[in-house]
Short mmCIF file of C-alpha atoms and ligand atoms in Angstrom, two decimals:
data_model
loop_
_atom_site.label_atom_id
_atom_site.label_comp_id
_atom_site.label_asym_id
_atom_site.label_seq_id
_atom_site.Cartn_x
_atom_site.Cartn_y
_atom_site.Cartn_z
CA UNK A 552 13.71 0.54 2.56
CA UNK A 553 11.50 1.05 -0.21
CA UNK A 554 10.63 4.87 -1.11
CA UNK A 555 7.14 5.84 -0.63
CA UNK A 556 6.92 9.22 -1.22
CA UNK A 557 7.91 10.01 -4.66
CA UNK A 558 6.89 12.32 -7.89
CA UNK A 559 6.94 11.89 -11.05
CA UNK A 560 8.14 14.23 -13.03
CA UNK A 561 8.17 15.20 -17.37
CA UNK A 562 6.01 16.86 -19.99
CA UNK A 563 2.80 15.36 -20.82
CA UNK A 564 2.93 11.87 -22.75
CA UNK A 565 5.90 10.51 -21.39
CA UNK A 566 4.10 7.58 -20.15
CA UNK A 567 4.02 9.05 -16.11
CA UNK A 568 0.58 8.06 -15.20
CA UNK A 569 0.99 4.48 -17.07
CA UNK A 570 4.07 3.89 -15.05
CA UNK A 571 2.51 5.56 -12.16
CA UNK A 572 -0.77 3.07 -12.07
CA UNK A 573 1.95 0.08 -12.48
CA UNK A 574 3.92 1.09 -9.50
CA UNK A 575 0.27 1.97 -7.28
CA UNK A 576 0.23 -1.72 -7.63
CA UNK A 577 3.14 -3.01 -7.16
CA UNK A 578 4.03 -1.34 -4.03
CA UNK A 579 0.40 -0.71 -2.78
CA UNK A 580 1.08 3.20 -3.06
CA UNK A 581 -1.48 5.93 -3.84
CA UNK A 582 -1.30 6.93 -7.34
CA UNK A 583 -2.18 10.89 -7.44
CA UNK A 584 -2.64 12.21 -10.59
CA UNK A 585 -3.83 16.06 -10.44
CA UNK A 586 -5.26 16.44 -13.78
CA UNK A 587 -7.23 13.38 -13.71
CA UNK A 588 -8.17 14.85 -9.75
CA UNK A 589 -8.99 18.01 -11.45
CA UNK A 590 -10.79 16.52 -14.57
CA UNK A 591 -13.05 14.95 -11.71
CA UNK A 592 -13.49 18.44 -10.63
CA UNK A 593 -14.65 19.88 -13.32
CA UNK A 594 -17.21 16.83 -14.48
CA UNK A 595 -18.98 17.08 -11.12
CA UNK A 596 -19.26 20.70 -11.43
CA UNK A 597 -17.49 21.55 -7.93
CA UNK A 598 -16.82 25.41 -7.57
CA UNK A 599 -12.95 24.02 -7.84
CA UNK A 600 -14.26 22.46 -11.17
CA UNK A 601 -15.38 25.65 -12.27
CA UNK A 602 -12.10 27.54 -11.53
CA UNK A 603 -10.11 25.37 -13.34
CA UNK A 604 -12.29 24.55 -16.60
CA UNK A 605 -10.70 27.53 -18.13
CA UNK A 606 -7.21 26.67 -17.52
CA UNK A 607 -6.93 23.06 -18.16
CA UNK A 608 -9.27 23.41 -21.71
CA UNK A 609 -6.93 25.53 -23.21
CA UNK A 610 -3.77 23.73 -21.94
CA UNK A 611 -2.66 26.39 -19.65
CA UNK A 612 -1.87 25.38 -15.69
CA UNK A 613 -4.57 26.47 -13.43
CA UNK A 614 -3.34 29.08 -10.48
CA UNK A 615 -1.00 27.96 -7.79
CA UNK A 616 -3.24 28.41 -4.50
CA UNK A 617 -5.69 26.36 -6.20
CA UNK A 618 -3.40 23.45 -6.71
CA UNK A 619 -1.76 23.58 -3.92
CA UNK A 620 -4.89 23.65 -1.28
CA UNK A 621 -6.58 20.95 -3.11
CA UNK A 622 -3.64 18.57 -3.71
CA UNK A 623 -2.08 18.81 -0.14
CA UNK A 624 -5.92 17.72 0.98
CA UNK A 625 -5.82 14.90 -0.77
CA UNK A 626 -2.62 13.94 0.36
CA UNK A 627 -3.79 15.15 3.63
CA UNK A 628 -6.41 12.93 3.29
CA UNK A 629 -4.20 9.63 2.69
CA UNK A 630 -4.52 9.00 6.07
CA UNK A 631 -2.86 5.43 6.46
CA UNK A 632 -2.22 4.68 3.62
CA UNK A 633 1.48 4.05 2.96
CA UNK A 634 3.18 6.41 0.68
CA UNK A 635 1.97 8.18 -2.72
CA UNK A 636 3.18 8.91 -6.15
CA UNK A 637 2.41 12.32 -7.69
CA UNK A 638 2.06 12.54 -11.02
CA UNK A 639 1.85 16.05 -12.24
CA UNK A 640 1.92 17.86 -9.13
CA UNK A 641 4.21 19.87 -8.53
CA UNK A 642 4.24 21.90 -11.86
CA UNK A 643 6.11 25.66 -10.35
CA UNK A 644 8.34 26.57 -7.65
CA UNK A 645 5.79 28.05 -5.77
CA UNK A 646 4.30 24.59 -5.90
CA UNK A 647 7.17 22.49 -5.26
CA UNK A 648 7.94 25.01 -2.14
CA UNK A 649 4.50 24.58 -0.71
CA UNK A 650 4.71 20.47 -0.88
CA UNK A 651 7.96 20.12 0.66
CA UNK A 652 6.67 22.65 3.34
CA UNK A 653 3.28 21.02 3.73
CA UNK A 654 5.26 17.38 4.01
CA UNK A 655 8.17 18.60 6.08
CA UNK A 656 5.93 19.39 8.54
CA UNK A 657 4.94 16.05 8.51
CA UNK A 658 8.16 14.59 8.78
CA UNK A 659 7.36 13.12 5.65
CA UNK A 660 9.79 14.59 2.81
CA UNK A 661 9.61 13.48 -0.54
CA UNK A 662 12.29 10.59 -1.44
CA UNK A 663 12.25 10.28 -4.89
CA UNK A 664 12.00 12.42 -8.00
CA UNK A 665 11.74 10.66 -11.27
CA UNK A 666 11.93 12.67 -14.49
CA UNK A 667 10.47 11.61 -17.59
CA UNK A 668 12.35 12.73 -20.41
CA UNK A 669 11.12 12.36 -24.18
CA UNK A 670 11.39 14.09 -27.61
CA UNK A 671 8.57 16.86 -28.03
CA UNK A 672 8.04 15.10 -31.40
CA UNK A 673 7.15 11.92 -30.14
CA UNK A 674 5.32 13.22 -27.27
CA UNK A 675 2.98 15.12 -29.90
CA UNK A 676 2.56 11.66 -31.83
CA UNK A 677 2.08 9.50 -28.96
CA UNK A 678 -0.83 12.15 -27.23
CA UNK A 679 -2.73 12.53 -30.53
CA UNK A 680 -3.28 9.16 -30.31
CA UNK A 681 -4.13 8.80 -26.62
CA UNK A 682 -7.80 8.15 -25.49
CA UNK A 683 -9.53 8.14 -22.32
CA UNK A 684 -12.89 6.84 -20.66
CA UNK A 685 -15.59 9.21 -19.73
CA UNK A 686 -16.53 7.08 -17.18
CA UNK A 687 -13.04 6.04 -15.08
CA UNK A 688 -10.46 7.38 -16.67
CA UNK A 689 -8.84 4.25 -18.16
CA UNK A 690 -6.40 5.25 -20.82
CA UNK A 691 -5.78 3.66 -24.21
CA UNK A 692 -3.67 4.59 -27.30
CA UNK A 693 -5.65 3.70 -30.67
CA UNK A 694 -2.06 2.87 -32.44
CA UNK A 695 -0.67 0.66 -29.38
CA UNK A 696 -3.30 0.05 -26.98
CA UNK A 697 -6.78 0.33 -28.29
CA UNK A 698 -9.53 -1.13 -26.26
CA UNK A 699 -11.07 -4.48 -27.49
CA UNK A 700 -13.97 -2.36 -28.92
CA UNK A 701 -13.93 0.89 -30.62
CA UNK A 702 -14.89 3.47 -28.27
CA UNK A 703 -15.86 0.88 -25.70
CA UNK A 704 -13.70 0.88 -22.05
CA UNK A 705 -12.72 -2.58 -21.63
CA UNK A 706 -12.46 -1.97 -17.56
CA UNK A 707 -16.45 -0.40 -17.21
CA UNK A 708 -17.81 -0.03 -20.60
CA UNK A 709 -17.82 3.81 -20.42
CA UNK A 710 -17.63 5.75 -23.74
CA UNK A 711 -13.37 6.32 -24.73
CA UNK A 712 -13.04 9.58 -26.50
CA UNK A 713 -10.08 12.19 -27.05
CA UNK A 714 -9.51 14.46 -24.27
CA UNK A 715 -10.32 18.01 -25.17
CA UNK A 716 -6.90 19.05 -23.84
CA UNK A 717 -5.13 16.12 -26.01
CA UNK A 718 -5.95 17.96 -29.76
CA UNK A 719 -2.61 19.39 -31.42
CA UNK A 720 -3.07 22.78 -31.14
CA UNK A 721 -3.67 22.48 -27.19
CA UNK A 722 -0.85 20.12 -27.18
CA UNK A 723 1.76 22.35 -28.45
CA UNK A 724 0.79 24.99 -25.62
CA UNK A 725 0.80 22.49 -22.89
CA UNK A 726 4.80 21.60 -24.05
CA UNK A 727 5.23 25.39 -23.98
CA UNK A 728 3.84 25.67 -20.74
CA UNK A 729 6.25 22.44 -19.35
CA UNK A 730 9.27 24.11 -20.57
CA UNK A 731 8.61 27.64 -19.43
CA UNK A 732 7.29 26.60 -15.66
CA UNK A 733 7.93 23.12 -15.01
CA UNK A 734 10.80 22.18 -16.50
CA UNK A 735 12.68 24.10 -13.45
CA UNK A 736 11.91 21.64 -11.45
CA UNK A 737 14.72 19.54 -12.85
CA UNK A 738 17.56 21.70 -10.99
CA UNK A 739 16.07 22.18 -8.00
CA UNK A 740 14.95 18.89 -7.05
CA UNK A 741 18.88 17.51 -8.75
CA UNK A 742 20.07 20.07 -6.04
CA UNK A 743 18.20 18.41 -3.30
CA UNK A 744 19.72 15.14 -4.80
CA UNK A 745 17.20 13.02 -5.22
CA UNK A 746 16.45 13.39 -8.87
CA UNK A 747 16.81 10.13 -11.12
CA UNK A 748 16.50 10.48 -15.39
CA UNK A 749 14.43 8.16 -17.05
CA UNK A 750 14.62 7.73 -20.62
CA UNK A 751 10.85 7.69 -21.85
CA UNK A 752 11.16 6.46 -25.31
CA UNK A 753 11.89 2.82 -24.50
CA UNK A 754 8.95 0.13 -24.26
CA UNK A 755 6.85 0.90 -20.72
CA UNK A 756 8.04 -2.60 -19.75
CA UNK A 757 11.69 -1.73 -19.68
CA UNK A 758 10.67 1.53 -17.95
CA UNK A 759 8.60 -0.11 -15.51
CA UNK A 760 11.19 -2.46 -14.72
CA UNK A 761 13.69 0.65 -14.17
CA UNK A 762 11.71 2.76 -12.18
CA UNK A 763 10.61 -0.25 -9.33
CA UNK A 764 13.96 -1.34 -8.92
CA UNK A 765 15.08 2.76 -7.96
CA UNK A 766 12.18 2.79 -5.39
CA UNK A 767 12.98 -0.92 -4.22
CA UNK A 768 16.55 0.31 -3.72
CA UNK A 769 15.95 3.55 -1.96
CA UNK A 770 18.10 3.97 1.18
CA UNK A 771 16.86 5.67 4.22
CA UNK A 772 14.05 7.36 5.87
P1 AMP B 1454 -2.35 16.32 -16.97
O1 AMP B 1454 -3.42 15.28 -16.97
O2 AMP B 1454 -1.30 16.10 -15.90
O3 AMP B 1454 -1.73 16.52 -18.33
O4 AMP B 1454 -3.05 17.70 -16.57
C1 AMP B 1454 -4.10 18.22 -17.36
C2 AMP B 1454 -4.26 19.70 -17.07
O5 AMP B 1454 -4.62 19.90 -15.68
C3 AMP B 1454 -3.02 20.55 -17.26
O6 AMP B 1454 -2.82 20.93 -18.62
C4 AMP B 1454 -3.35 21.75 -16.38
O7 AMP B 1454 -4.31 22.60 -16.99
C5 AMP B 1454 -4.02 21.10 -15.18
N1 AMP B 1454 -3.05 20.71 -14.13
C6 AMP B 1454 -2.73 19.44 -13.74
N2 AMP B 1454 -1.81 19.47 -12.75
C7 AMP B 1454 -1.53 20.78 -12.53
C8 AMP B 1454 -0.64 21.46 -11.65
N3 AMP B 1454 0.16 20.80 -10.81
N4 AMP B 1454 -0.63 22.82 -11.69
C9 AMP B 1454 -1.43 23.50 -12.52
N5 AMP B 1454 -2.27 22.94 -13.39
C10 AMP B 1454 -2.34 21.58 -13.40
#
């Protein structure tokens, strides 16, 4: 059996929601990434927009109950879809509790936790180069993946920019905040024993590779 339920796991700029858009495909899951579902948020202006602005500008993680609510709607919302991958949700105990609650429920416990581990040095490198389009969200990388034209989305033609979130300073704090409240994760979900390190610094094809074959292996419900 193939796993369908599944988070990713890791600090920012590890390469989750590359590998995460790669798997969507391959396996025809939902690829859930709460920061881009938040950054949607906040450019529509939705009151849950508005609560998080604050949090995600300056690189700190917006409150729990917000999270949670919205995230388990969307998952919610999957309806027959078959399986998702989470990527960047949960973030906190309180958040990883909640899921497991909200899916156990369902009957529908998560299979597979993949942890994306990388050197904070390289992470700061790799992010300060990142871009992303206004418009849908594609992401580039102006040293190894820049789009055909400068500041030009090759998927819709919508303006590629830095995120605000993605400048040094902000950067730093966001690694802080991994270590401090998600990097707890780790133990508890290793615990539940279904936890599996992936070495982030190697070429995304050699990841990619990696990570399908775990979730093409998976073994039982
Ligand atoms: P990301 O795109 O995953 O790096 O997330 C961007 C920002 O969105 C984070 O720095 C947080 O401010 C916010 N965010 C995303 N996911 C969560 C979460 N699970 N809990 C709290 N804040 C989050």
């Amino acid at each position: 059996m193939t796993a369908s339920r599944i988070i990713f796991l890791g600090p920012p700029g590890t390469g989750k929601g590359t590998q995460a858009g790669r798997m969507s495909q391959r396996f025809g899951l939902a690829a859930l990434s709460s920061g881009e579902i938040l950054r949607n948020e906040i450019l529509s202006g939705s009151e849950v927009g508005k609560r998080a602005a604050e949090f995600v500008h300056a690189g700190l993680l917006v409150p729990d109950d917000l999270i949670i609510r919205m995230m388990l709607s969307v998952i919610g919302g999957l309806g027959e879809k078959p399986g998702f991958i989470l990527d960047g949700f949960p973030r906190t105990q309180p958040q990883a509790t909640a899921l497991d609650k909200g899916l156990d429920e369902v009957h529908r416990p998560v299979q597979l936790v993949f942890d994306f581990r990388i050197d904070d040095s390289v992470i700061v490198e790799r992010i300060v180069s990142r871009r992303i389009c206004s418009k849908c969200q594609a992401t580039y990388n102006v040293r190894f993946f820049p789009p055909k034209e400068a500041g030009v989305c090759d998927r819709c033609g919508g303006l590629v920019g830095q995120r605000a979130d993605d400048q040094e300073s902000v950067i730093r704090t966001r690694l802080e905040t991994y270590r401090r409240q998600t990097a707890t994760l780790v133990p508890y979900y290793e615990a539940a024993g279904n936890l599996r390190a992936i070495d982030a610094s190697r070429p995304a094809q050699t990841i990619e590779t990696e990570v399908a074959d775990l979730i093409a292996a998976h073994k039982g419900e």
